[in-house]
XYZ file of C-alpha atoms in Angstrom:
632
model
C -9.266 65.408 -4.362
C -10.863 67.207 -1.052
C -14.331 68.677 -1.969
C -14.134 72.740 -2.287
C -16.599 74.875 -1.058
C -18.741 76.111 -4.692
C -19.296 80.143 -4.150
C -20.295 80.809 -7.858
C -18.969 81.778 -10.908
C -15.958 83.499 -12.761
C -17.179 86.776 -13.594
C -16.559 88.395 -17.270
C -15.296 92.012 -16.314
C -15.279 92.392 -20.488
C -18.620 91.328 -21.198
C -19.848 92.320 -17.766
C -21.547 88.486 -17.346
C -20.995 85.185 -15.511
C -19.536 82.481 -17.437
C -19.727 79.173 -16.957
C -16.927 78.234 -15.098
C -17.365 77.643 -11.106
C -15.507 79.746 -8.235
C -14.909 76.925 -6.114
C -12.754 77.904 -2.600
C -10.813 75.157 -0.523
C -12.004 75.472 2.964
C -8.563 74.418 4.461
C -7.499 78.611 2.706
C -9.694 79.638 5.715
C -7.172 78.334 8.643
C -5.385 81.465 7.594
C -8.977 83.538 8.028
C -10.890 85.640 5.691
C -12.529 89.219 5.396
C -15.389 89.936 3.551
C -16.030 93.713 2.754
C -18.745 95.230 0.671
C -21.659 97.993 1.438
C -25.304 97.365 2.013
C -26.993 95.842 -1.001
C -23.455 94.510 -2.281
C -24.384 91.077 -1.525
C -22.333 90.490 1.110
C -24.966 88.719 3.631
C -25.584 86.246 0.711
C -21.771 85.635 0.207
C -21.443 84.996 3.746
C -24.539 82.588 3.625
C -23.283 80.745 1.423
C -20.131 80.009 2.756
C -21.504 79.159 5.568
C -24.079 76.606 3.587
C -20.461 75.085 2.029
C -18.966 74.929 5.584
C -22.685 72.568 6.398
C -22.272 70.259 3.402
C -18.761 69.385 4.553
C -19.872 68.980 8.078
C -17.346 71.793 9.643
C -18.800 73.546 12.873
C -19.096 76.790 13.321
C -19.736 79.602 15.666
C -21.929 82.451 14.176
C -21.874 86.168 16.001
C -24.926 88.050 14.122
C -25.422 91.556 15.193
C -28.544 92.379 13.453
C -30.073 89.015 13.007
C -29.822 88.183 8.972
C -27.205 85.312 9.739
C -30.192 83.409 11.371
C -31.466 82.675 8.002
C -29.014 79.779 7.810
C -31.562 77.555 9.755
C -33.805 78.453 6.607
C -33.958 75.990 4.416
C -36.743 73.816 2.922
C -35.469 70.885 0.929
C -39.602 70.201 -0.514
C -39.347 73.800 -1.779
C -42.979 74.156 -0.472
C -44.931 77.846 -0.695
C -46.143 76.722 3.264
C -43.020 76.217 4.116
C -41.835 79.935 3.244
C -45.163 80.988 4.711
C -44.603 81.681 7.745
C -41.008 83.611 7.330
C -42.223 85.792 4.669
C -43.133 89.234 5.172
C -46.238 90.351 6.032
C -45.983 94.053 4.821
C -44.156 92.900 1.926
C -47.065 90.998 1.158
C -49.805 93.979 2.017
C -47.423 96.412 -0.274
C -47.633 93.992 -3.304
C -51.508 93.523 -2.490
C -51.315 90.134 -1.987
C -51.801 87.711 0.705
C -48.818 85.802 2.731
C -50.027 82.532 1.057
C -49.333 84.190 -2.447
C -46.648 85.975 -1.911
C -44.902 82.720 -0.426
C -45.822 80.591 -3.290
C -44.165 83.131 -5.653
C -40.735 82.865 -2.900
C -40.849 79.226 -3.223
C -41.291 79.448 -7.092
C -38.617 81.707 -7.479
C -36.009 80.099 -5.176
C -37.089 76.839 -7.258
C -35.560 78.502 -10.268
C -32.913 80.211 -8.514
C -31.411 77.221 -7.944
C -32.007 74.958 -10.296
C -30.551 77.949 -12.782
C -27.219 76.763 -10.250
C -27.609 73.086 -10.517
C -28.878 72.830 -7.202
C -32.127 71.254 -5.811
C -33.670 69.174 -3.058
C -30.756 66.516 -2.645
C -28.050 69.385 -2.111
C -30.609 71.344 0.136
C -30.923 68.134 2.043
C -27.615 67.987 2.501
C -27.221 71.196 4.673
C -28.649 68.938 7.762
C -25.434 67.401 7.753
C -24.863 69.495 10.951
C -27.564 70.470 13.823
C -28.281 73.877 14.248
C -29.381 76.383 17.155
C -29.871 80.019 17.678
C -28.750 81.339 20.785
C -29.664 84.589 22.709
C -27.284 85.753 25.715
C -29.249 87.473 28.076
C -32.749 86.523 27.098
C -34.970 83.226 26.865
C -36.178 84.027 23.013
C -33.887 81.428 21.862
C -31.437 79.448 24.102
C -30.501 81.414 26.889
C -26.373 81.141 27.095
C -25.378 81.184 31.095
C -22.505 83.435 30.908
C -21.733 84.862 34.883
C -22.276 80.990 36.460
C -18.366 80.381 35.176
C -15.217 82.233 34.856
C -13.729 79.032 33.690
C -9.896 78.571 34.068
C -8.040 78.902 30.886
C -6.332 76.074 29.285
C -2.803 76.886 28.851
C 0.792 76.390 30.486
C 1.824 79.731 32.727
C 5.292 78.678 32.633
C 5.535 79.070 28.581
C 2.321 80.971 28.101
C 2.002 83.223 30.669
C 1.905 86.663 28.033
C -0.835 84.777 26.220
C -2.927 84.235 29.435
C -2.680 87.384 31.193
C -3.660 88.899 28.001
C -6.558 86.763 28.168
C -6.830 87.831 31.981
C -6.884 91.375 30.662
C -9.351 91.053 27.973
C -11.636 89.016 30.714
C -11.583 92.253 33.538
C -12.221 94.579 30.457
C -15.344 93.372 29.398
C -16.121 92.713 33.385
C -15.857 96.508 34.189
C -17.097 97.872 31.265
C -20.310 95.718 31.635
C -20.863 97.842 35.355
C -20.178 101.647 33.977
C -15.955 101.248 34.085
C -15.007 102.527 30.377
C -11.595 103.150 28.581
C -9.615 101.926 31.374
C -6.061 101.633 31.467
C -5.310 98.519 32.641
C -2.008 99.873 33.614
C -3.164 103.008 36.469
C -6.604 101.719 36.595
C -7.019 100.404 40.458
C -10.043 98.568 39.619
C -8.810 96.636 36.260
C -5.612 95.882 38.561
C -7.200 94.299 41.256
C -10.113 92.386 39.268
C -7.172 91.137 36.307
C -4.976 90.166 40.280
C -7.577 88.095 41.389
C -8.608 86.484 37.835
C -4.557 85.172 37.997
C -4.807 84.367 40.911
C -7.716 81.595 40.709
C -6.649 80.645 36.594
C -2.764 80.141 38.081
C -3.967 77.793 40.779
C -6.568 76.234 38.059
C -9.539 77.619 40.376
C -12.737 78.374 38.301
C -13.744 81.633 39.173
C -17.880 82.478 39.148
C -19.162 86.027 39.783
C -20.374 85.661 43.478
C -16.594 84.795 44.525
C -14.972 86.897 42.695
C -17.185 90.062 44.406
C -16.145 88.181 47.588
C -12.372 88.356 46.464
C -12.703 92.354 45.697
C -13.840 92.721 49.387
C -11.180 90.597 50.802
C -8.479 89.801 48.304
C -6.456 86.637 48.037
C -3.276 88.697 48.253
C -1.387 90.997 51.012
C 0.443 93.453 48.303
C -0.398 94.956 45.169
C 3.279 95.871 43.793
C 5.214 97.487 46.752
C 2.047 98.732 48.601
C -0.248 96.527 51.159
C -3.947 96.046 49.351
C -5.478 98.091 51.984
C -3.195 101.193 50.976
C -3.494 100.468 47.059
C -6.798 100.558 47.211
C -9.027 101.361 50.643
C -11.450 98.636 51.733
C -13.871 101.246 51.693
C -13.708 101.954 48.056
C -13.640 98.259 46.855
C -16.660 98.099 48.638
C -18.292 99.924 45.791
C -16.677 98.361 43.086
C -18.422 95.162 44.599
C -21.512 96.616 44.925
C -21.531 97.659 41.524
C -20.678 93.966 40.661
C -22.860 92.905 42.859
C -25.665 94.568 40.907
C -25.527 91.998 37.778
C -26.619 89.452 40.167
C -28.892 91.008 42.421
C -31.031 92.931 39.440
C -34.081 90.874 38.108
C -32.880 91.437 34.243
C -29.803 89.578 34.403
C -30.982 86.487 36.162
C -31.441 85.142 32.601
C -27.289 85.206 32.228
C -27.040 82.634 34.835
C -28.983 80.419 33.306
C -29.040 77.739 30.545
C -25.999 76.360 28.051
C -22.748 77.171 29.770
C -20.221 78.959 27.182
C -18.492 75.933 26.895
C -17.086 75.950 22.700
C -16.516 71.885 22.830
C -20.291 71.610 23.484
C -21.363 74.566 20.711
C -19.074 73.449 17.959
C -20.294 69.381 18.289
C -23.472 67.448 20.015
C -22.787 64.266 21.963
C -22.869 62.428 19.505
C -20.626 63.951 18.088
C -22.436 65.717 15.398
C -20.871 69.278 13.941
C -23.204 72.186 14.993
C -23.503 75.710 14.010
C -24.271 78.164 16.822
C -25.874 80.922 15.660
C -25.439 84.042 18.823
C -28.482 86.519 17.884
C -27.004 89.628 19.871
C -29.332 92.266 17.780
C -31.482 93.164 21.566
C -28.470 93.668 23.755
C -26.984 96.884 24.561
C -23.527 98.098 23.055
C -21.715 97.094 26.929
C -23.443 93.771 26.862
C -22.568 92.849 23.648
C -18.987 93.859 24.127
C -19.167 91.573 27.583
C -20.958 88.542 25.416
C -18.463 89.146 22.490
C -15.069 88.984 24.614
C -15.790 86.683 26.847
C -17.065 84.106 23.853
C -13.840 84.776 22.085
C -11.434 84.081 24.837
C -13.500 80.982 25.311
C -12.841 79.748 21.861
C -8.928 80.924 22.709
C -9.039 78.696 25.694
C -10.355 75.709 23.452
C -8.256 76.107 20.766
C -5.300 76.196 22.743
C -6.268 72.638 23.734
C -6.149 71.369 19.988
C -3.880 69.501 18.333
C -1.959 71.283 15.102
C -3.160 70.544 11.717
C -3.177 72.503 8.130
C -7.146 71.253 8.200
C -10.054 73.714 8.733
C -11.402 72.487 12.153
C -13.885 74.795 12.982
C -14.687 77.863 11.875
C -15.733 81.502 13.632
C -18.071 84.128 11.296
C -18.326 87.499 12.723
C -20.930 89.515 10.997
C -20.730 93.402 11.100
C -17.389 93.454 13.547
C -17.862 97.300 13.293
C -16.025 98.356 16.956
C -14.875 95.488 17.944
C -11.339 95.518 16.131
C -11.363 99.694 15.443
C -8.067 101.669 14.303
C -6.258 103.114 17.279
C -8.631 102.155 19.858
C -8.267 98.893 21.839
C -11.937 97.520 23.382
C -11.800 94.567 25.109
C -12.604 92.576 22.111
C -9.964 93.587 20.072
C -7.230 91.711 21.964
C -8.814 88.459 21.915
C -9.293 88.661 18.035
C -6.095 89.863 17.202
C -4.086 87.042 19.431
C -6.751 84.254 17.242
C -6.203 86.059 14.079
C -2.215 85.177 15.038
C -2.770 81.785 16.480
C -5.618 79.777 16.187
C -4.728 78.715 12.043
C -2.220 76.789 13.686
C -4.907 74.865 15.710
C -7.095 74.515 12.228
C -9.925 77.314 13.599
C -10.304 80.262 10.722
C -12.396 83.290 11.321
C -14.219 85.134 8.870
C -14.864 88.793 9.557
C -17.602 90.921 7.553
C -18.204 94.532 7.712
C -19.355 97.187 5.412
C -17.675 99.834 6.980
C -13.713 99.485 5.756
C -12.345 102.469 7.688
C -13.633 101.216 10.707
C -11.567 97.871 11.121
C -7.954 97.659 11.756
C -6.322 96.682 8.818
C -2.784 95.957 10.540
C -4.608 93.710 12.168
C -6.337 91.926 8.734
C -3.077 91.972 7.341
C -3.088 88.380 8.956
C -5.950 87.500 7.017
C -5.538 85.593 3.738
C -8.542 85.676 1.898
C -10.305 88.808 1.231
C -13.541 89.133 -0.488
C -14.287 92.650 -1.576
C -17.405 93.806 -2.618
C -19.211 96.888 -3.941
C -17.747 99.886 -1.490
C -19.454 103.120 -0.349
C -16.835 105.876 -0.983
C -13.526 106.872 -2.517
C -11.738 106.885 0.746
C -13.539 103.443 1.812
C -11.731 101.951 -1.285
C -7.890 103.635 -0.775
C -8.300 101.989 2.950
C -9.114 98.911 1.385
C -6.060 99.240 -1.286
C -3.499 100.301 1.557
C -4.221 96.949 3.852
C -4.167 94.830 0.690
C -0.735 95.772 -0.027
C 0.124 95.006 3.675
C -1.033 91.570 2.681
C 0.534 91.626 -0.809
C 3.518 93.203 -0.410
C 4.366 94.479 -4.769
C 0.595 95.612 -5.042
C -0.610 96.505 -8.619
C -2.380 99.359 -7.148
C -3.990 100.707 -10.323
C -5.216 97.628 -11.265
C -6.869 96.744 -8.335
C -8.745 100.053 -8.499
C -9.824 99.127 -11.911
C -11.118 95.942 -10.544
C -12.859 97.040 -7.432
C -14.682 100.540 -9.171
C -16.125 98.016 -11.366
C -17.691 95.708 -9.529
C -21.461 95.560 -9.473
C -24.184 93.697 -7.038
C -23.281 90.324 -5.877
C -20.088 90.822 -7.747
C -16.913 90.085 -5.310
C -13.165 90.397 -6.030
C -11.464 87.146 -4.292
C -7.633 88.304 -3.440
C -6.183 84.668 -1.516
C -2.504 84.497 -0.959
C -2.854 80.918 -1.982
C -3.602 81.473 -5.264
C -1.531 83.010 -7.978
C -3.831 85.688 -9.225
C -6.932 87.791 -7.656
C -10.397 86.819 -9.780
C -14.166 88.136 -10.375
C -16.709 85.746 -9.413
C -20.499 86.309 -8.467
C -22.294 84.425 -6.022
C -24.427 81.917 -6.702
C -27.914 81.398 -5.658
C -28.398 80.307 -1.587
C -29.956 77.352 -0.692
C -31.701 78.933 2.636
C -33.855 81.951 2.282
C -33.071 85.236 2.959
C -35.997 86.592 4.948
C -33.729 89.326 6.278
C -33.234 90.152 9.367
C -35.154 88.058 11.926
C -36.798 89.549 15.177
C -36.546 88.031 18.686
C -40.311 87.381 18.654
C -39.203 84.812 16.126
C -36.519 82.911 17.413
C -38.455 80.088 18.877
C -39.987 79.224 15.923
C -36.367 79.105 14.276
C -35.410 76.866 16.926
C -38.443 74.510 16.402
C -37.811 74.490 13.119
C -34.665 73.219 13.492
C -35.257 70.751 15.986
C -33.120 72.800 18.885
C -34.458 71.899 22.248
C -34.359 73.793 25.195
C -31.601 71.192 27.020
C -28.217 72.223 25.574
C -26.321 69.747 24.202
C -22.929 67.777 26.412
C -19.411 68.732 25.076
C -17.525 65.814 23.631
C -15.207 64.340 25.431
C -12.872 62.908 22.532
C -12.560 66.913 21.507
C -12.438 68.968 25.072
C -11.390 67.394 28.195
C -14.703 68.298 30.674
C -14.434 69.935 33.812
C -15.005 67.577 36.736
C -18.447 69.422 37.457
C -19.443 68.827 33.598
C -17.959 64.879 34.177
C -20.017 64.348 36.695
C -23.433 66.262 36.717
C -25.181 64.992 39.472
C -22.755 66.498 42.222
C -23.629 69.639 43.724
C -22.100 72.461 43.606
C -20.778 73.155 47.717
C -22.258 75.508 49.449
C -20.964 78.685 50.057
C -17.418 80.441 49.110
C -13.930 79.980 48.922
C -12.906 83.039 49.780
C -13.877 84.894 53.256
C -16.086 87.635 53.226
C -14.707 90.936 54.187
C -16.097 92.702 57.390
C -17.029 96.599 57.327
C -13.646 98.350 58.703
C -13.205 98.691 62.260
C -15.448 95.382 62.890
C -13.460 92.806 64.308
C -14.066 89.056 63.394
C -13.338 85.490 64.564
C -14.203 82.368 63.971
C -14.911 79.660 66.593
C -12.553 76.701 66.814
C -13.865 72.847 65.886
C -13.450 71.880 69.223
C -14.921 67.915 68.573
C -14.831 65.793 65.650
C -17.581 65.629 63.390
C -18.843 61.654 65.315
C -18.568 63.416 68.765
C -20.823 66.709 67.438
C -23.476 64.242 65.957
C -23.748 61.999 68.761
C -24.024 64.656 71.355
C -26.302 66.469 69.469
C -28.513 63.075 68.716
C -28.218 63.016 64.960
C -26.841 61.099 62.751
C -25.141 62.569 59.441
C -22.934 61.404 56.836
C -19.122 63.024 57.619
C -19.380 65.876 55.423
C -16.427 67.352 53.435
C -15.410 70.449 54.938
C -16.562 73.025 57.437
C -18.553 75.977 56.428
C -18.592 79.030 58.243
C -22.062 80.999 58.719
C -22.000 84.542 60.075
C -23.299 85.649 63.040
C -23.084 88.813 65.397
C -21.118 88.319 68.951
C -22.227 91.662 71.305
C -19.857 91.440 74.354
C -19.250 93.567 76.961
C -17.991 94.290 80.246
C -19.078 96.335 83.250
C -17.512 97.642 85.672
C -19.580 98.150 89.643
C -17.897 100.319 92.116
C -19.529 101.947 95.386
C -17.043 102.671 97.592
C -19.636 102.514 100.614
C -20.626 98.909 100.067
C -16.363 98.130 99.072
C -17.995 96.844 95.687
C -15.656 96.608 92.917
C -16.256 94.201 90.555
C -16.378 93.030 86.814
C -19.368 91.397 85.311
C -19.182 89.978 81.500
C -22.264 89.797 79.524
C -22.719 88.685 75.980
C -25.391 87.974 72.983
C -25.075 85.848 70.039
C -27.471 86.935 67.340
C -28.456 84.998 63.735
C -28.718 87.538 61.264
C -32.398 87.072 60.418
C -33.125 88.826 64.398
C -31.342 92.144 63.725
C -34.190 93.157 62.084
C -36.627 96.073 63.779
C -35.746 96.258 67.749
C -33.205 93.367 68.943
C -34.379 91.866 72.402
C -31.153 91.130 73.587
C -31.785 89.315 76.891
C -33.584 86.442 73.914
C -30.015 85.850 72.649
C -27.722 85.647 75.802
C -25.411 83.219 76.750
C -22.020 82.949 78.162
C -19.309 85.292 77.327
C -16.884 83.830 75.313
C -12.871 83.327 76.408
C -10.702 85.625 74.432
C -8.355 82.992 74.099
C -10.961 80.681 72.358
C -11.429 83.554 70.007
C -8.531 83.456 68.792
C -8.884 80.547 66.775
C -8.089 80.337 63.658
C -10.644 78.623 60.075
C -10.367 75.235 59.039
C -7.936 74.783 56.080
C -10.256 74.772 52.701
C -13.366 75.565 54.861
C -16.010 77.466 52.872
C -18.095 80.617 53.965
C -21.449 81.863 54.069
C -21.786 85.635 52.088
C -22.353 88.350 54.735
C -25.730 89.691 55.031
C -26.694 92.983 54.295
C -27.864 92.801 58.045
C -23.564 92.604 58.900
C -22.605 93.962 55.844
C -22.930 97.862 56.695
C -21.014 99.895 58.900
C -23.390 102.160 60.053
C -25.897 99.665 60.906
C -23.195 97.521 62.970
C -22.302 101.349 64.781
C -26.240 101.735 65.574
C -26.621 97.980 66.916
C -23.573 98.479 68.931
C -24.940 101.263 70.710
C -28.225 99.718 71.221
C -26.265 96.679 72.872
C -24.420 99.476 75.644
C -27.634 100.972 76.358
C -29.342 97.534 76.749
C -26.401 96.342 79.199
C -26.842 99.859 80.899
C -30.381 99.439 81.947
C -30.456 96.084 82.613
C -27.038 94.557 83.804
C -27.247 94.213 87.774
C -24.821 93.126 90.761
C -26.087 91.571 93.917
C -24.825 93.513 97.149
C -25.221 91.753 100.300
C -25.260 93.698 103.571
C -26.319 93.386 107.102
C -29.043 96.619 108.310
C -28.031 96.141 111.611
């Protein structure tokens, strides 16, 4: 018989005491999720702990969202039961309170954990045994623990459009949420909302045609979108170049400001590589989100959650826990009548993904803050100690969406009742609802953990810097994760937009790549495409006339200028060279050819008006015609 996960033991409502016989859980209840709901000091972090510690022993992975940093004590455990090693995670005012030193107040932790657990039949060899997976402690948006590089990728979803197109554009939707609500764009309706229209457009666009998507090209794709029409209107009409200019600036600001450089850097969210090592060793990902700011966490949280969509969608079916998602403290990310861009992703996994053998576990102290139409999809509920009255008929009116013929009065009995680390396990796999109190955790519960700490954690548990490859036997890699030494090419898919008014062309290839080399005396491997760089074409035409000499003529002048000379005062006679044919103009790019970004320098209307002026006065003062003539 399957090992089951051993929470604690049956609890005597009668006598008010444990007994002796074990709460045991089977971890394959989990594929159809679990809630865990009790108020601060109810025990609740422990519960969750220790599940967790279960999940470890039977080598099931797990990612680990922890909003105020207590879930990081899973990486704390000492199988030598040692006073130094508790030292250096006790508490140091805890220690000056009690008058004592760290050193003594860590050898009475270790003492007392020693007892805790051997009062539970648990020691060293079972301690040892929660190294069974590898563990890590991740920090989006800072370099405490592993940095996670979120804005490199907007990686295609897995999926079929032709049978799961609802699924995916409600994964599109969820994905231009959190995108716009990162840069200052709240509560929009992604149904009038220009902005959420055109950013969810070009998101299809690219995941349709299986194009990865990173942040640089999709600002390019805002300025100059992929598409002629949004519904009946032309793009231009929908919404005015001029004002998707600032929606790209304001995107553009997560990669120009200093602070957010760290999101481009380190692991890539990729959940093949998070859930297992190389070798193919189960890991549990701890995400320490406790320093980001309500928008960024709502941007980390969604986009990690249609991740693990994406990856679970790519599983085969099975009635087997696979993996396993804890959410600690989901307060606001699956509210009553309010839809965040969370909410959508964890509602379509709380539907789908126990098909795929992936259970989450949700925790929150606050019951009248989650959705419980949506946790009527969960089948395990763990209720602890509650705050209020009105806390507790919440609680009884989503259990008898799960239960259908609730005993309402006797749950009420049941849950007043219940005491500190005292939980109420309802599981619609099991014939009856039962007491049971925890049992003692094998890590220690230091509380919550700073950031200053998180590279010790990480040392401690061996988690390197270098993030770990995704296996291949569980997540097909994307070519650029297959093979790692090729480069990324340079420049963008999609072609910058020019200010309005500006007109633009590109100059034809007018001789193979052999013939360019040789003529210009180099030699150079045949590269794969052609790459357009930007640069700024002044061109005019001036008209002579003096009727006394019979001079009527045209002269064309022209300047071709690299964006790094527009700054300060342009000497325009530096750049000249032969006006251009408008006919050779007229050519048209390269099929798959990639582009430079636009300077800042090109970028601007008003300084493209000023330098055009400067170029008429220039070719004013100094453009000449010879006029011979005979003074006799």
């Amino acid at each position: 018989m399957k090992r089951r996960f051993f929470l604690g033991r049956l609890y005597d409502d009668a006598a008010g005491d444990l007994g002796e016989t074990p709460f045991t859980y089977d971890p394959d209840d989990l594929t159809t999720h679990g809630v865990i709901l009790g108020m601060t000091g109810s025990g609740k972090t422990g519960l969750g702990i220790g599940l967790l510690e279960e999940a470890a022993r039977k080598r099931i992975p797990a990612l680990i969202l922890d909003p105020k940093g207590d879930l990081t004590n899973e990486l704390l455990h000492f199988p030598r039961l040692a006073p130094e090693d508790f030292e250096p995670w006790v508490n140091p005012d805890e220690a000056r309170r009690a008058g004592k030193t760290t050193a003594e107040l860590a050898a009475e932790k270790a003492a007392l954990w020693q007892k805790g657990l051997a009062g539970w039949g648990l020691g060293p060899e079972q301690i040892r045994e929660l190294d069974r997976v590898g563990y890590a402690v991740y920090t989006p948006g800072s370099t405490a623990g592993l940095p996670v590089s979120i804005l490199a990728s907007l990686r295609a979803p897995a999926g079929d459009w032709g049978t799961q197109a609802e699924e995916l554009r409600e994964q599109v939707a969820s994905t231009a949420t959190a995108l716009l609500g990162l840069v200052g764009y709240h509560d929009l309706d992604p149904v009038t909302s220009r902005e959420h229209i055109l950013v969810a457009r070009i998101l299809e666009a690219a995941w349709r045609a299986g194009r990865d998507l990173d942040l640089g090209e999709l600002i390019m794709q805002v300025q100059n979108p992929p598409f002629e029409k949004l519904g009946v209107f032309d793009t231009d009409t929908f919404f005015p170049p001029r004002e998707r200019f600032g929606l790209a600036m304001r995107l553009n600001n997560i990669l120009a400001a200093p602070a957010f450089q760290v999101w481009t850097e380190g692991q890539p969210l990729d959940v093949g590589a998070l859930l297992y090592a190389a070798d193919g060793t189960p890991r549990h990902s701890v995400f320490y989100i406790a320093h980001l700011s309500d928008e960024e966490r709502m941007f980390f949280v969604t986009l990690l959650l249609t991740a693990l969509e994406s990856w679970t969608r790519k599983q085969s079916g099975t009635t087997a826990l696979r993996a396993l998602l804890y959410f600690d403290e989901i307060y606001g990310y699956l509210p009553p009548g309010a839809n965040p861009p969370s909410k959508g992703p964890l509602l379509r996994l709380l539907k789908q993904a126990r098909a795929f053998g992936v259970g989450l576990l949700l925790a929150t102290q606050n019951p009248v803050d989650v959705d419980y139409k949506a946790l009527t999809n969960a089948g395990t509920w763990f209720i602890g100690r509650l705050q209020t009255q009105y806390d507790k008929q919440r609680l009884l009116d989503g259990l008898e969406g799960v239960s259908g013929g609730l005993d309402r009065e006797a749950f009420d009995r049941l849950i007043s009742s219940l005491g500190k680390r005292v939980f109420l396990a309802k599981n619609v796999h099991e014939k009856a609802p039962v007491l049971f109190g925890t049992r003692w955790v094998m890590n220690y519960l230091a509380g919550p953990l700073t950031r200053e700490q998180i590279p010790a954690l990480n040392a401690l548990a061996g988690a390197g810097a270098t993030a770990p490859a995704p296996v291949g036997a569980r997540e097909e890699a994307a070519p650029a994760a297959r093979n790692p030494e090729a480069a990324e090419p340079p420049g963008f898919a999609t072609r910058p937009a020019v200010p309005a008014g500006v007109e633009e062309y590109v100059l034809p290839a007018a001789l193979a790549f052999a013939e360019a080399a040789r003529r210009a005396g180099v030699q150079a491997a045949e590269p794969d495409g052609i790459l357009y760089r930007p640069e700024l074409l002044a061109q005019a035409e001036v008209r002579f006339a003096r009727r006394k000499y019979g001079l009527n003529t045209v002269l064309k002048t022209a300047a071709l200028v690299a964006p790094a000379e527009l700054e300060g005062l342009v000497r325009w006679e530096d750049h000249a060279r032969e006006p251009f044919d408008e006919g050779v103009l007229d050519g048209r790019p390269a099929p798959d050819a990639r582009w430079e970004e636009l300077p800042a320098e090109l970028a601007a209307a008003r300084g493209l008006a000023k330098l055009a002026r400067d170029f008429k006065e220039a070719v004013y003062r100094t453009a000449s015609a010879e006029v011979w003539h005979n003074p006799h």
